[in-house]
Amino acid sequence: GDSVTQMEGPVTLSEEAFLTINCTYTATGYPSLFWYVQYPGEGLQLLLKATKADDKGSNKGFEATYRKETTSFHLEKGSVQVSDSAVYFCALEPGANNLFFGTGTRLTVIP
Amino acid sequence: DADVTQTPRNRITKTGKRIMLECSQTKGHDRMYWYRQDPGLGLRLIYYSFDVKDINKGEISDGYSVSRQAQAKFSLSLESAIPNQTALYFCATSEPTGANVLTFGAGSRLTVL
């Protein structure tokens, strides 16, 4: 069935370090892919998305490229800030009815 | 005001009690969802509704029921709460067009003793 496998955390980085959070998926057809972010005490909010192969989603310095050949949608940021500390969720939408979420990766950025 | 408002934000109750979590939205979206978040398990879908007359079970609907009172209101009930329903519950909405981008509420933390 459809599923998302996400890099386990927690991840701790120093400010200005490079970030990669891995996400791979299993799905039939051509799903849409998302990264959501959850800041402390808040609900999830969309960070970026990609709706077809080779699309690159980007927002707030974060990027992820939809790689169909490797079934991946890894999240990257060149230089993280303390304010990026949050939990990051990869998600898959195989059709119109549901999103499948990964288990989340907690990122802590230290000054 | 938030686009998606959940009440209560925190609730502690006892086993066997009936609990209702409420959600209201000002986005004007037809689609509404209830998710449950548990550590290490991510978010799992409990119920979803695509309009007032449409209710669908999600991945983990056992022990839960919902009511869509209006386009803007979608409530989740636990008829007889049990400790393993202790979790963080999120309501979300989405538009029916394009990629299914969800707008989430801030969450309702439920503890069942």
JSON list of C-alpha atoms in Angstrom, two decimals:
[
{"chain": "A", "resi": 1, "resn": "GLY", "atom": "CA", "xyz": [0.00, 0.00, 0.00]},
{"chain": "A", "resi": 2, "resn": "ASP", "atom": "CA", "xyz": [0.86, 3.65, -0.01]},
{"chain": "A", "resi": 3, "resn": "SER", "atom": "CA", "xyz": [3.32, 4.73, 2.63]},
{"chain": "A", "resi": 4, "resn": "VAL", "atom": "CA", "xyz": [6.04, 7.17, 3.57]},
{"chain": "A", "resi": 5, "resn": "THR", "atom": "CA", "xyz": [9.31, 6.30, 5.28]},
{"chain": "A", "resi": 6, "resn": "GLN", "atom": "CA", "xyz": [11.01, 9.18, 6.94]},
{"chain": "A", "resi": 7, "resn": "MET", "atom": "CA", "xyz": [14.42, 9.59, 8.50]},
{"chain": "A", "resi": 8, "resn": "GLU", "atom": "CA", "xyz": [14.24, 9.03, 12.21]},
{"chain": "A", "resi": 9, "resn": "GLY", "atom": "CA", "xyz": [15.40, 11.70, 14.54]},
{"chain": "A", "resi": 10, "resn": "PRO", "atom": "CA", "xyz": [16.05, 13.55, 16.53]},
{"chain": "A", "resi": 11, "resn": "VAL", "atom": "CA", "xyz": [18.49, 15.65, 14.54]},
{"chain": "A", "resi": 12, "resn": "THR", "atom": "CA", "xyz": [20.64, 18.23, 16.29]},
{"chain": "A", "resi": 13, "resn": "LEU", "atom": "CA", "xyz": [22.63, 20.73, 14.25]},
{"chain": "A", "resi": 14, "resn": "SER", "atom": "CA", "xyz": [24.61, 23.85, 14.91]},
{"chain": "A", "resi": 15, "resn": "GLU", "atom": "CA", "xyz": [23.37, 27.09, 13.43]},
{"chain": "A", "resi": 16, "resn": "GLU", "atom": "CA", "xyz": [24.38, 27.55, 9.77]},
{"chain": "A", "resi": 17, "resn": "ALA", "atom": "CA", "xyz": [24.89, 23.81, 9.25]},
{"chain": "A", "resi": 18, "resn": "PHE", "atom": "CA", "xyz": [23.50, 21.98, 6.21]},
{"chain": "A", "resi": 19, "resn": "LEU", "atom": "CA", "xyz": [20.31, 20.02, 6.73]},
{"chain": "A", "resi": 20, "resn": "THR", "atom": "CA", "xyz": [19.06, 16.90, 4.99]},
{"chain": "A", "resi": 21, "resn": "ILE", "atom": "CA", "xyz": [16.02, 14.94, 6.15]},
{"chain": "A", "resi": 22, "resn": "ASN", "atom": "CA", "xyz": [15.42, 11.85, 4.07]},
{"chain": "A", "resi": 23, "resn": "CYS", "atom": "CA", "xyz": [12.00, 10.78, 2.86]},
{"chain": "A", "resi": 24, "resn": "THR", "atom": "CA", "xyz": [11.14, 7.86, 0.58]},
{"chain": "A", "resi": 25, "resn": "TYR", "atom": "CA", "xyz": [7.73, 6.71, -0.50]},
{"chain": "A", "resi": 26, "resn": "THR", "atom": "CA", "xyz": [5.80, 3.77, -1.86]},
{"chain": "A", "resi": 27, "resn": "ALA", "atom": "CA", "xyz": [2.84, 4.49, -4.07]},
{"chain": "A", "resi": 28, "resn": "THR", "atom": "CA", "xyz": [1.15, 3.47, -7.26]},
{"chain": "A", "resi": 29, "resn": "GLY", "atom": "CA", "xyz": [0.53, 6.09, -9.87]},
{"chain": "A", "resi": 30, "resn": "TYR", "atom": "CA", "xyz": [1.72, 9.66, -9.54]},
{"chain": "A", "resi": 31, "resn": "PRO", "atom": "CA", "xyz": [1.24, 11.00, -6.04]},
{"chain": "A", "resi": 32, "resn": "SER", "atom": "CA", "xyz": [1.76, 14.52, -4.80]},
{"chain": "A", "resi": 33, "resn": "LEU", "atom": "CA", "xyz": [4.42, 14.97, -2.13]},
{"chain": "A", "resi": 34, "resn": "PHE", "atom": "CA", "xyz": [4.59, 17.43, 0.73]},
{"chain": "A", "resi": 35, "resn": "TRP", "atom": "CA", "xyz": [6.68, 18.58, 3.63]},
{"chain": "A", "resi": 36, "resn": "TYR", "atom": "CA", "xyz": [4.82, 19.93, 6.64]},
{"chain": "A", "resi": 37, "resn": "VAL", "atom": "CA", "xyz": [6.41, 21.61, 9.66]},
{"chain": "A", "resi": 38, "resn": "GLN", "atom": "CA", "xyz": [5.15, 21.67, 13.23]},
{"chain": "A", "resi": 39, "resn": "TYR", "atom": "CA", "xyz": [6.52, 24.35, 15.52]},
{"chain": "A", "resi": 40, "resn": "PRO", "atom": "CA", "xyz": [6.23, 23.84, 19.29]},
{"chain": "A", "resi": 41, "resn": "GLY", "atom": "CA", "xyz": [2.65, 24.09, 20.51]},
{"chain": "A", "resi": 42, "resn": "GLU", "atom": "CA", "xyz": [1.21, 24.57, 17.04]},
{"chain": "A", "resi": 43, "resn": "GLY", "atom": "CA", "xyz": [-0.51, 22.57, 14.36]},
{"chain": "A", "resi": 44, "resn": "LEU", "atom": "CA", "xyz": [1.21, 21.43, 11.20]},
{"chain": "A", "resi": 45, "resn": "GLN", "atom": "CA", "xyz": [1.62, 23.88, 8.36]},
{"chain": "A", "resi": 46, "resn": "LEU", "atom": "CA", "xyz": [2.61, 23.31, 4.79]},
{"chain": "A", "resi": 47, "resn": "LEU", "atom": "CA", "xyz": [6.28, 23.99, 4.11]},
{"chain": "A", "resi": 48, "resn": "LEU", "atom": "CA", "xyz": [6.50, 22.98, 0.45]},
{"chain": "A", "resi": 49, "resn": "LYS", "atom": "CA", "xyz": [5.02, 20.61, -2.10]},
{"chain": "A", "resi": 50, "resn": "ALA", "atom": "CA", "xyz": [5.64, 18.99, -5.46]},
{"chain": "A", "resi": 51, "resn": "THR", "atom": "CA", "xyz": [2.96, 17.52, -7.65]},
{"chain": "A", "resi": 52, "resn": "LYS", "atom": "CA", "xyz": [4.89, 15.73, -10.38]},
{"chain": "A", "resi": 53, "resn": "ALA", "atom": "CA", "xyz": [8.23, 14.08, -11.03]},
{"chain": "A", "resi": 54, "resn": "ASP", "atom": "CA", "xyz": [11.26, 16.38, -11.17]},
{"chain": "A", "resi": 55, "resn": "ASP", "atom": "CA", "xyz": [9.33, 19.25, -9.59]},
{"chain": "A", "resi": 56, "resn": "LYS", "atom": "CA", "xyz": [11.25, 21.16, -6.93]},
{"chain": "A", "resi": 57, "resn": "GLY", "atom": "CA", "xyz": [9.30, 22.63, -4.05]},
{"chain": "A", "resi": 58, "resn": "SER", "atom": "CA", "xyz": [10.89, 25.48, -2.13]},
{"chain": "A", "resi": 59, "resn": "ASN", "atom": "CA", "xyz": [10.02, 27.81, 0.71]},
{"chain": "A", "resi": 60, "resn": "LYS", "atom": "CA", "xyz": [11.89, 29.70, 3.45]},
{"chain": "A", "resi": 61, "resn": "GLY", "atom": "CA", "xyz": [15.23, 28.39, 2.16]},
{"chain": "A", "resi": 62, "resn": "PHE", "atom": "CA", "xyz": [14.08, 24.77, 2.24]},
{"chain": "A", "resi": 63, "resn": "GLU", "atom": "CA", "xyz": [14.00, 22.68, -0.93]},
{"chain": "A", "resi": 64, "resn": "ALA", "atom": "CA", "xyz": [12.91, 19.20, -1.94]},
{"chain": "A", "resi": 65, "resn": "THR", "atom": "CA", "xyz": [12.92, 17.55, -5.37]},
{"chain": "A", "resi": 66, "resn": "TYR", "atom": "CA", "xyz": [10.41, 14.89, -6.42]},
{"chain": "A", "resi": 67, "resn": "ARG", "atom": "CA", "xyz": [12.58, 12.00, -7.63]},
{"chain": "A", "resi": 68, "resn": "LYS", "atom": "CA", "xyz": [10.46, 9.28, -9.17]},
{"chain": "A", "resi": 69, "resn": "GLU", "atom": "CA", "xyz": [13.42, 7.09, -10.10]},
{"chain": "A", "resi": 70, "resn": "THR", "atom": "CA", "xyz": [14.49, 6.84, -6.45]},
{"chain": "A", "resi": 71, "resn": "THR", "atom": "CA", "xyz": [10.98, 7.39, -4.97]},
{"chain": "A", "resi": 72, "resn": "SER", "atom": "CA", "xyz": [12.38, 10.10, -2.76]},
{"chain": "A", "resi": 73, "resn": "PHE", "atom": "CA", "xyz": [11.57, 13.63, -1.62]},
{"chain": "A", "resi": 74, "resn": "HIS", "atom": "CA", "xyz": [14.44, 14.63, 0.65]},
{"chain": "A", "resi": 75, "resn": "LEU", "atom": "CA", "xyz": [14.25, 17.97, 2.47]},
{"chain": "A", "resi": 76, "resn": "GLU", "atom": "CA", "xyz": [17.34, 20.20, 2.38]},
{"chain": "A", "resi": 77, "resn": "LYS", "atom": "CA", "xyz": [18.40, 23.58, 3.66]},
{"chain": "A", "resi": 78, "resn": "GLY", "atom": "CA", "xyz": [21.81, 25.09, 3.17]},
{"chain": "A", "resi": 79, "resn": "SER", "atom": "CA", "xyz": [22.09, 27.00, 6.43]},
{"chain": "A", "resi": 80, "resn": "VAL", "atom": "CA", "xyz": [19.73, 26.29, 9.31]},
{"chain": "A", "resi": 81, "resn": "GLN", "atom": "CA", "xyz": [18.74, 28.80, 11.96]},
{"chain": "A", "resi": 82, "resn": "VAL", "atom": "CA", "xyz": [17.59, 28.37, 15.54]},
{"chain": "A", "resi": 83, "resn": "SER", "atom": "CA", "xyz": [14.11, 29.34, 14.40]},
{"chain": "A", "resi": 84, "resn": "ASP", "atom": "CA", "xyz": [14.01, 26.23, 12.17]},
{"chain": "A", "resi": 85, "resn": "SER", "atom": "CA", "xyz": [13.80, 24.01, 15.25]},
{"chain": "A", "resi": 86, "resn": "ALA", "atom": "CA", "xyz": [10.59, 22.04, 14.77]},
{"chain": "A", "resi": 87, "resn": "VAL", "atom": "CA", "xyz": [9.22, 18.66, 13.77]},
{"chain": "A", "resi": 88, "resn": "TYR", "atom": "CA", "xyz": [9.17, 17.99, 10.02]},
{"chain": "A", "resi": 89, "resn": "PHE", "atom": "CA", "xyz": [6.71, 15.60, 8.38]},
{"chain": "A", "resi": 90, "resn": "CYS", "atom": "CA", "xyz": [6.92, 14.16, 4.90]},
{"chain": "A", "resi": 91, "resn": "ALA", "atom": "CA", "xyz": [3.52, 13.34, 3.40]},
{"chain": "A", "resi": 92, "resn": "LEU", "atom": "CA", "xyz": [2.16, 11.57, 0.36]},
{"chain": "A", "resi": 93, "resn": "GLU", "atom": "CA", "xyz": [-1.13, 12.09, -1.43]},
{"chain": "A", "resi": 94, "resn": "PRO", "atom": "CA", "xyz": [-1.81, 9.17, -3.73]},
{"chain": "A", "resi": 95, "resn": "GLY", "atom": "CA", "xyz": [-5.28, 10.38, -4.66]},
{"chain": "A", "resi": 96, "resn": "ALA", "atom": "CA", "xyz": [-7.84, 12.93, -3.58]},
{"chain": "A", "resi": 97, "resn": "ASN", "atom": "CA", "xyz": [-8.97, 11.49, -0.30]},
{"chain": "A", "resi": 98, "resn": "ASN", "atom": "CA", "xyz": [-6.11, 11.26, 2.11]},
{"chain": "A", "resi": 99, "resn": "LEU", "atom": "CA", "xyz": [-2.61, 12.19, 3.03]},
{"chain": "A", "resi": 100, "resn": "PHE", "atom": "CA", "xyz": [-0.21, 9.59, 4.41]},
{"chain": "A", "resi": 101, "resn": "PHE", "atom": "CA", "xyz": [2.22, 11.12, 6.86]},
{"chain": "A", "resi": 102, "resn": "GLY", "atom": "CA", "xyz": [5.66, 9.98, 7.90]},
{"chain": "A", "resi": 103, "resn": "THR", "atom": "CA", "xyz": [6.48, 9.64, 11.58]},
{"chain": "A", "resi": 104, "resn": "GLY", "atom": "CA", "xyz": [8.13, 13.05, 11.79]},
{"chain": "A", "resi": 105, "resn": "THR", "atom": "CA", "xyz": [11.71, 14.16, 12.38]},
{"chain": "A", "resi": 106, "resn": "ARG", "atom": "CA", "xyz": [12.50, 16.51, 15.24]},
{"chain": "A", "resi": 107, "resn": "LEU", "atom": "CA", "xyz": [15.14, 19.09, 14.39]},
{"chain": "A", "resi": 108, "resn": "THR", "atom": "CA", "xyz": [16.93, 21.08, 17.07]},
{"chain": "A", "resi": 109, "resn": "VAL", "atom": "CA", "xyz": [19.29, 23.85, 16.00]},
{"chain": "A", "resi": 110, "resn": "ILE", "atom": "CA", "xyz": [21.69, 25.11, 18.61]},
{"chain": "A", "resi": 111, "resn": "PRO", "atom": "CA", "xyz": [23.37, 28.53, 18.49]},
{"chain": "B", "resi": 1, "resn": "ASP", "atom": "CA", "xyz": [-8.70, 34.68, 14.80]},
{"chain": "B", "resi": 2, "resn": "ALA", "atom": "CA", "xyz": [-7.22, 31.41, 13.65]},
{"chain": "B", "resi": 3, "resn": "ASP", "atom": "CA", "xyz": [-8.51, 29.87, 10.42]},
{"chain": "B", "resi": 4, "resn": "VAL", "atom": "CA", "xyz": [-9.14, 26.56, 12.16]},
{"chain": "B", "resi": 5, "resn": "THR", "atom": "CA", "xyz": [-10.09, 26.67, 15.84]},
{"chain": "B", "resi": 6, "resn": "GLN", "atom": "CA", "xyz": [-10.16, 23.66, 18.12]},
{"chain": "B", "resi": 7, "resn": "THR", "atom": "CA", "xyz": [-11.73, 23.46, 21.57]},
{"chain": "B", "resi": 8, "resn": "PRO", "atom": "CA", "xyz": [-10.76, 22.47, 24.16]},
{"chain": "B", "resi": 9, "resn": "ARG", "atom": "CA", "xyz": [-7.01, 22.81, 23.77]},
{"chain": "B", "resi": 10, "resn": "ASN", "atom": "CA", "xyz": [-6.35, 20.56, 26.71]},
{"chain": "B", "resi": 11, "resn": "ARG", "atom": "CA", "xyz": [-8.59, 18.08, 28.48]},
{"chain": "B", "resi": 12, "resn": "ILE", "atom": "CA", "xyz": [-8.05, 15.51, 31.18]},
{"chain": "B", "resi": 13, "resn": "THR", "atom": "CA", "xyz": [-10.79, 12.96, 31.69]},
{"chain": "B", "resi": 14, "resn": "LYS", "atom": "CA", "xyz": [-11.41, 9.55, 33.19]},
{"chain": "B", "resi": 15, "resn": "THR", "atom": "CA", "xyz": [-11.93, 6.18, 31.58]},
{"chain": "B", "resi": 16, "resn": "GLY", "atom": "CA", "xyz": [-15.52, 5.68, 30.45]},
{"chain": "B", "resi": 17, "resn": "LYS", "atom": "CA", "xyz": [-16.41, 9.35, 30.11]},
{"chain": "B", "resi": 18, "resn": "ARG", "atom": "CA", "xyz": [-17.85, 10.83, 26.95]},
{"chain": "B", "resi": 19, "resn": "ILE", "atom": "CA", "xyz": [-15.71, 13.52, 25.36]},
{"chain": "B", "resi": 20, "resn": "MET", "atom": "CA", "xyz": [-16.36, 15.86, 22.47]},
{"chain": "B", "resi": 21, "resn": "LEU", "atom": "CA", "xyz": [-13.69, 17.81, 20.65]},
{"chain": "B", "resi": 22, "resn": "GLU", "atom": "CA", "xyz": [-14.93, 20.64, 18.51]},
{"chain": "B", "resi": 23, "resn": "CYS", "atom": "CA", "xyz": [-13.54, 22.22, 15.40]},
{"chain": "B", "resi": 24, "resn": "SER", "atom": "CA", "xyz": [-14.67, 25.30, 13.51]},
{"chain": "B", "resi": 25, "resn": "GLN", "atom": "CA", "xyz": [-13.15, 26.94, 10.45]},
{"chain": "B", "resi": 26, "resn": "THR", "atom": "CA", "xyz": [-13.36, 30.25, 8.65]},
{"chain": "B", "resi": 27, "resn": "LYS", "atom": "CA", "xyz": [-11.60, 29.08, 5.48]},
{"chain": "B", "resi": 28, "resn": "GLY", "atom": "CA", "xyz": [-14.85, 28.26, 3.70]},
{"chain": "B", "resi": 29, "resn": "HIS", "atom": "CA", "xyz": [-13.46, 24.83, 2.85]},
{"chain": "B", "resi": 30, "resn": "ASP", "atom": "CA", "xyz": [-15.79, 21.92, 2.23]},
{"chain": "B", "resi": 31, "resn": "ARG", "atom": "CA", "xyz": [-13.36, 19.23, 3.34]},
{"chain": "B", "resi": 32, "resn": "MET", "atom": "CA", "xyz": [-12.63, 18.63, 7.01]},
{"chain": "B", "resi": 33, "resn": "TYR", "atom": "CA", "xyz": [-10.56, 15.99, 8.78]},
{"chain": "B", "resi": 34, "resn": "TRP", "atom": "CA", "xyz": [-9.71, 14.66, 12.22]},
{"chain": "B", "resi": 35, "resn": "TYR", "atom": "CA", "xyz": [-6.24, 13.27, 12.80]},
{"chain": "B", "resi": 36, "resn": "ARG", "atom": "CA", "xyz": [-4.58, 11.77, 15.81]},
{"chain": "B", "resi": 37, "resn": "GLN", "atom": "CA", "xyz": [-0.88, 12.28, 16.57]},
{"chain": "B", "resi": 38, "resn": "ASP", "atom": "CA", "xyz": [1.09, 9.86, 18.71]},
{"chain": "B", "resi": 39, "resn": "PRO", "atom": "CA", "xyz": [4.84, 9.96, 19.36]},
{"chain": "B", "resi": 40, "resn": "GLY", "atom": "CA", "xyz": [6.70, 7.87, 16.80]},
{"chain": "B", "resi": 41, "resn": "LEU", "atom": "CA", "xyz": [3.57, 7.20, 14.75]},
{"chain": "B", "resi": 42, "resn": "GLY", "atom": "CA", "xyz": [3.06, 10.46, 12.94]},
{"chain": "B", "resi": 43, "resn": "LEU", "atom": "CA", "xyz": [-0.50, 11.48, 12.10]},
{"chain": "B", "resi": 44, "resn": "ARG", "atom": "CA", "xyz": [-3.26, 8.99, 11.46]},
{"chain": "B", "resi": 45, "resn": "LEU", "atom": "CA", "xyz": [-6.63, 9.82, 9.95]},
{"chain": "B", "resi": 46, "resn": "ILE", "atom": "CA", "xyz": [-9.69, 9.14, 12.10]},
{"chain": "B", "resi": 47, "resn": "TYR", "atom": "CA", "xyz": [-12.57, 10.54, 10.01]},
{"chain": "B", "resi": 48, "resn": "TYR", "atom": "CA", "xyz": [-13.04, 12.91, 7.13]},
{"chain": "B", "resi": 49, "resn": "SER", "atom": "CA", "xyz": [-15.93, 14.76, 5.55]},
{"chain": "B", "resi": 50, "resn": "PHE", "atom": "CA", "xyz": [-16.12, 16.25, 2.07]},
{"chain": "B", "resi": 51, "resn": "ASP", "atom": "CA", "xyz": [-19.36, 18.10, 2.70]},
{"chain": "B", "resi": 52, "resn": "VAL", "atom": "CA", "xyz": [-22.13, 18.33, 5.30]},
{"chain": "B", "resi": 53, "resn": "LYS", "atom": "CA", "xyz": [-23.79, 15.12, 4.13]},
{"chain": "B", "resi": 54, "resn": "ASP", "atom": "CA", "xyz": [-20.60, 13.15, 3.62]},
{"chain": "B", "resi": 55, "resn": "ILE", "atom": "CA", "xyz": [-18.80, 11.31, 6.45]},
{"chain": "B", "resi": 56, "resn": "ASN", "atom": "CA", "xyz": [-16.07, 8.75, 5.89]},
{"chain": "B", "resi": 57, "resn": "LYS", "atom": "CA", "xyz": [-14.03, 6.53, 8.15]},
{"chain": "B", "resi": 58, "resn": "GLY", "atom": "CA", "xyz": [-10.30, 6.88, 8.14]},
{"chain": "B", "resi": 59, "resn": "GLU", "atom": "CA", "xyz": [-7.54, 4.54, 9.17]},
{"chain": "B", "resi": 60, "resn": "ILE", "atom": "CA", "xyz": [-8.40, 4.38, 12.90]},
{"chain": "B", "resi": 61, "resn": "SER", "atom": "CA", "xyz": [-12.11, 5.17, 13.37]},
{"chain": "B", "resi": 62, "resn": "ASP", "atom": "CA", "xyz": [-12.92, 2.51, 15.99]},
{"chain": "B", "resi": 63, "resn": "GLY", "atom": "CA", "xyz": [-13.95, 4.11, 19.28]},
{"chain": "B", "resi": 64, "resn": "TYR", "atom": "CA", "xyz": [-14.67, 7.48, 17.64]},
{"chain": "B", "resi": 65, "resn": "SER", "atom": "CA", "xyz": [-17.64, 9.16, 16.01]},
{"chain": "B", "resi": 66, "resn": "VAL", "atom": "CA", "xyz": [-18.05, 12.50, 14.25]},
{"chain": "B", "resi": 67, "resn": "SER", "atom": "CA", "xyz": [-20.72, 15.02, 13.42]},
{"chain": "B", "resi": 68, "resn": "ARG", "atom": "CA", "xyz": [-20.63, 17.61, 10.66]},
{"chain": "B", "resi": 69, "resn": "GLN", "atom": "CA", "xyz": [-23.06, 20.19, 11.97]},
{"chain": "B", "resi": 70, "resn": "ALA", "atom": "CA", "xyz": [-22.40, 22.75, 9.25]},
{"chain": "B", "resi": 71, "resn": "GLN", "atom": "CA", "xyz": [-19.83, 23.47, 6.58]},
{"chain": "B", "resi": 72, "resn": "ALA", "atom": "CA", "xyz": [-17.73, 25.23, 9.20]},
{"chain": "B", "resi": 73, "resn": "LYS", "atom": "CA", "xyz": [-18.11, 22.77, 12.10]},
{"chain": "B", "resi": 74, "resn": "PHE", "atom": "CA", "xyz": [-16.85, 19.22, 12.54]},
{"chain": "B", "resi": 75, "resn": "SER", "atom": "CA", "xyz": [-16.82, 17.59, 15.96]},
{"chain": "B", "resi": 76, "resn": "LEU", "atom": "CA", "xyz": [-15.15, 14.40, 17.16]},
{"chain": "B", "resi": 77, "resn": "SER", "atom": "CA", "xyz": [-16.64, 12.32, 19.98]},
{"chain": "B", "resi": 78, "resn": "LEU", "atom": "CA", "xyz": [-15.25, 9.58, 22.14]},
{"chain": "B", "resi": 79, "resn": "GLU", "atom": "CA", "xyz": [-18.32, 7.80, 23.49]},
{"chain": "B", "resi": 80, "resn": "SER", "atom": "CA", "xyz": [-16.45, 5.99, 26.24]},
{"chain": "B", "resi": 81, "resn": "ALA", "atom": "CA", "xyz": [-12.88, 7.17, 26.55]},
{"chain": "B", "resi": 82, "resn": "ILE", "atom": "CA", "xyz": [-10.07, 4.72, 27.25]},
{"chain": "B", "resi": 83, "resn": "PRO", "atom": "CA", "xyz": [-6.43, 5.41, 28.19]},
{"chain": "B", "resi": 84, "resn": "ASN", "atom": "CA", "xyz": [-5.00, 4.44, 24.80]},
{"chain": "B", "resi": 85, "resn": "GLN", "atom": "CA", "xyz": [-6.97, 7.32, 23.29]},
{"chain": "B", "resi": 86, "resn": "THR", "atom": "CA", "xyz": [-4.62, 9.67, 25.09]},
{"chain": "B", "resi": 87, "resn": "ALA", "atom": "CA", "xyz": [-3.11, 11.66, 22.22]},
{"chain": "B", "resi": 88, "resn": "LEU", "atom": "CA", "xyz": [-2.93, 14.99, 20.44]},
{"chain": "B", "resi": 89, "resn": "TYR", "atom": "CA", "xyz": [-5.87, 15.48, 18.09]},
{"chain": "B", "resi": 90, "resn": "PHE", "atom": "CA", "xyz": [-5.83, 17.76, 15.08]},
{"chain": "B", "resi": 91, "resn": "CYS", "atom": "CA", "xyz": [-8.62, 19.08, 12.94]},
{"chain": "B", "resi": 92, "resn": "ALA", "atom": "CA", "xyz": [-7.77, 20.13, 9.40]},
{"chain": "B", "resi": 93, "resn": "THR", "atom": "CA", "xyz": [-9.48, 21.53, 6.34]},
{"chain": "B", "resi": 94, "resn": "SER", "atom": "CA", "xyz": [-8.72, 21.57, 2.65]},
{"chain": "B", "resi": 95, "resn": "GLU", "atom": "CA", "xyz": [-10.03, 22.74, -0.68]},
{"chain": "B", "resi": 96, "resn": "PRO", "atom": "CA", "xyz": [-11.17, 20.16, -3.20]},
{"chain": "B", "resi": 97, "resn": "THR", "atom": "CA", "xyz": [-9.02, 21.44, -6.03]},
{"chain": "B", "resi": 98, "resn": "GLY", "atom": "CA", "xyz": [-5.42, 20.78, -6.86]},
{"chain": "B", "resi": 99, "resn": "ALA", "atom": "CA", "xyz": [-3.03, 19.13, -4.44]},
{"chain": "B", "resi": 100, "resn": "ASN", "atom": "CA", "xyz": [-4.69, 18.39, -1.14]},
{"chain": "B", "resi": 101, "resn": "VAL", "atom": "CA", "xyz": [-3.06, 21.07, 1.03]},
{"chain": "B", "resi": 102, "resn": "LEU", "atom": "CA", "xyz": [-4.30, 20.88, 4.61]},
{"chain": "B", "resi": 103, "resn": "THR", "atom": "CA", "xyz": [-4.78, 23.76, 7.03]},
{"chain": "B", "resi": 104, "resn": "PHE", "atom": "CA", "xyz": [-4.48, 22.52, 10.60]},
{"chain": "B", "resi": 105, "resn": "GLY", "atom": "CA", "xyz": [-5.81, 23.71, 13.90]},
{"chain": "B", "resi": 106, "resn": "ALA", "atom": "CA", "xyz": [-3.50, 24.08, 16.88]},
{"chain": "B", "resi": 107, "resn": "GLY", "atom": "CA", "xyz": [-4.50, 20.73, 18.33]},
{"chain": "B", "resi": 108, "resn": "SER", "atom": "CA", "xyz": [-6.43, 19.35, 21.31]},
{"chain": "B", "resi": 109, "resn": "ARG", "atom": "CA", "xyz": [-4.41, 17.42, 23.85]},
{"chain": "B", "resi": 110, "resn": "LEU", "atom": "CA", "xyz": [-6.53, 14.72, 25.47]},
{"chain": "B", "resi": 111, "resn": "THR", "atom": "CA", "xyz": [-5.44, 12.69, 28.48]},
{"chain": "B", "resi": 112, "resn": "VAL", "atom": "CA", "xyz": [-7.56, 9.75, 29.59]},
{"chain": "B", "resi": 113, "resn": "LEU", "atom": "CA", "xyz": [-6.76, 8.48, 33.08]}
]
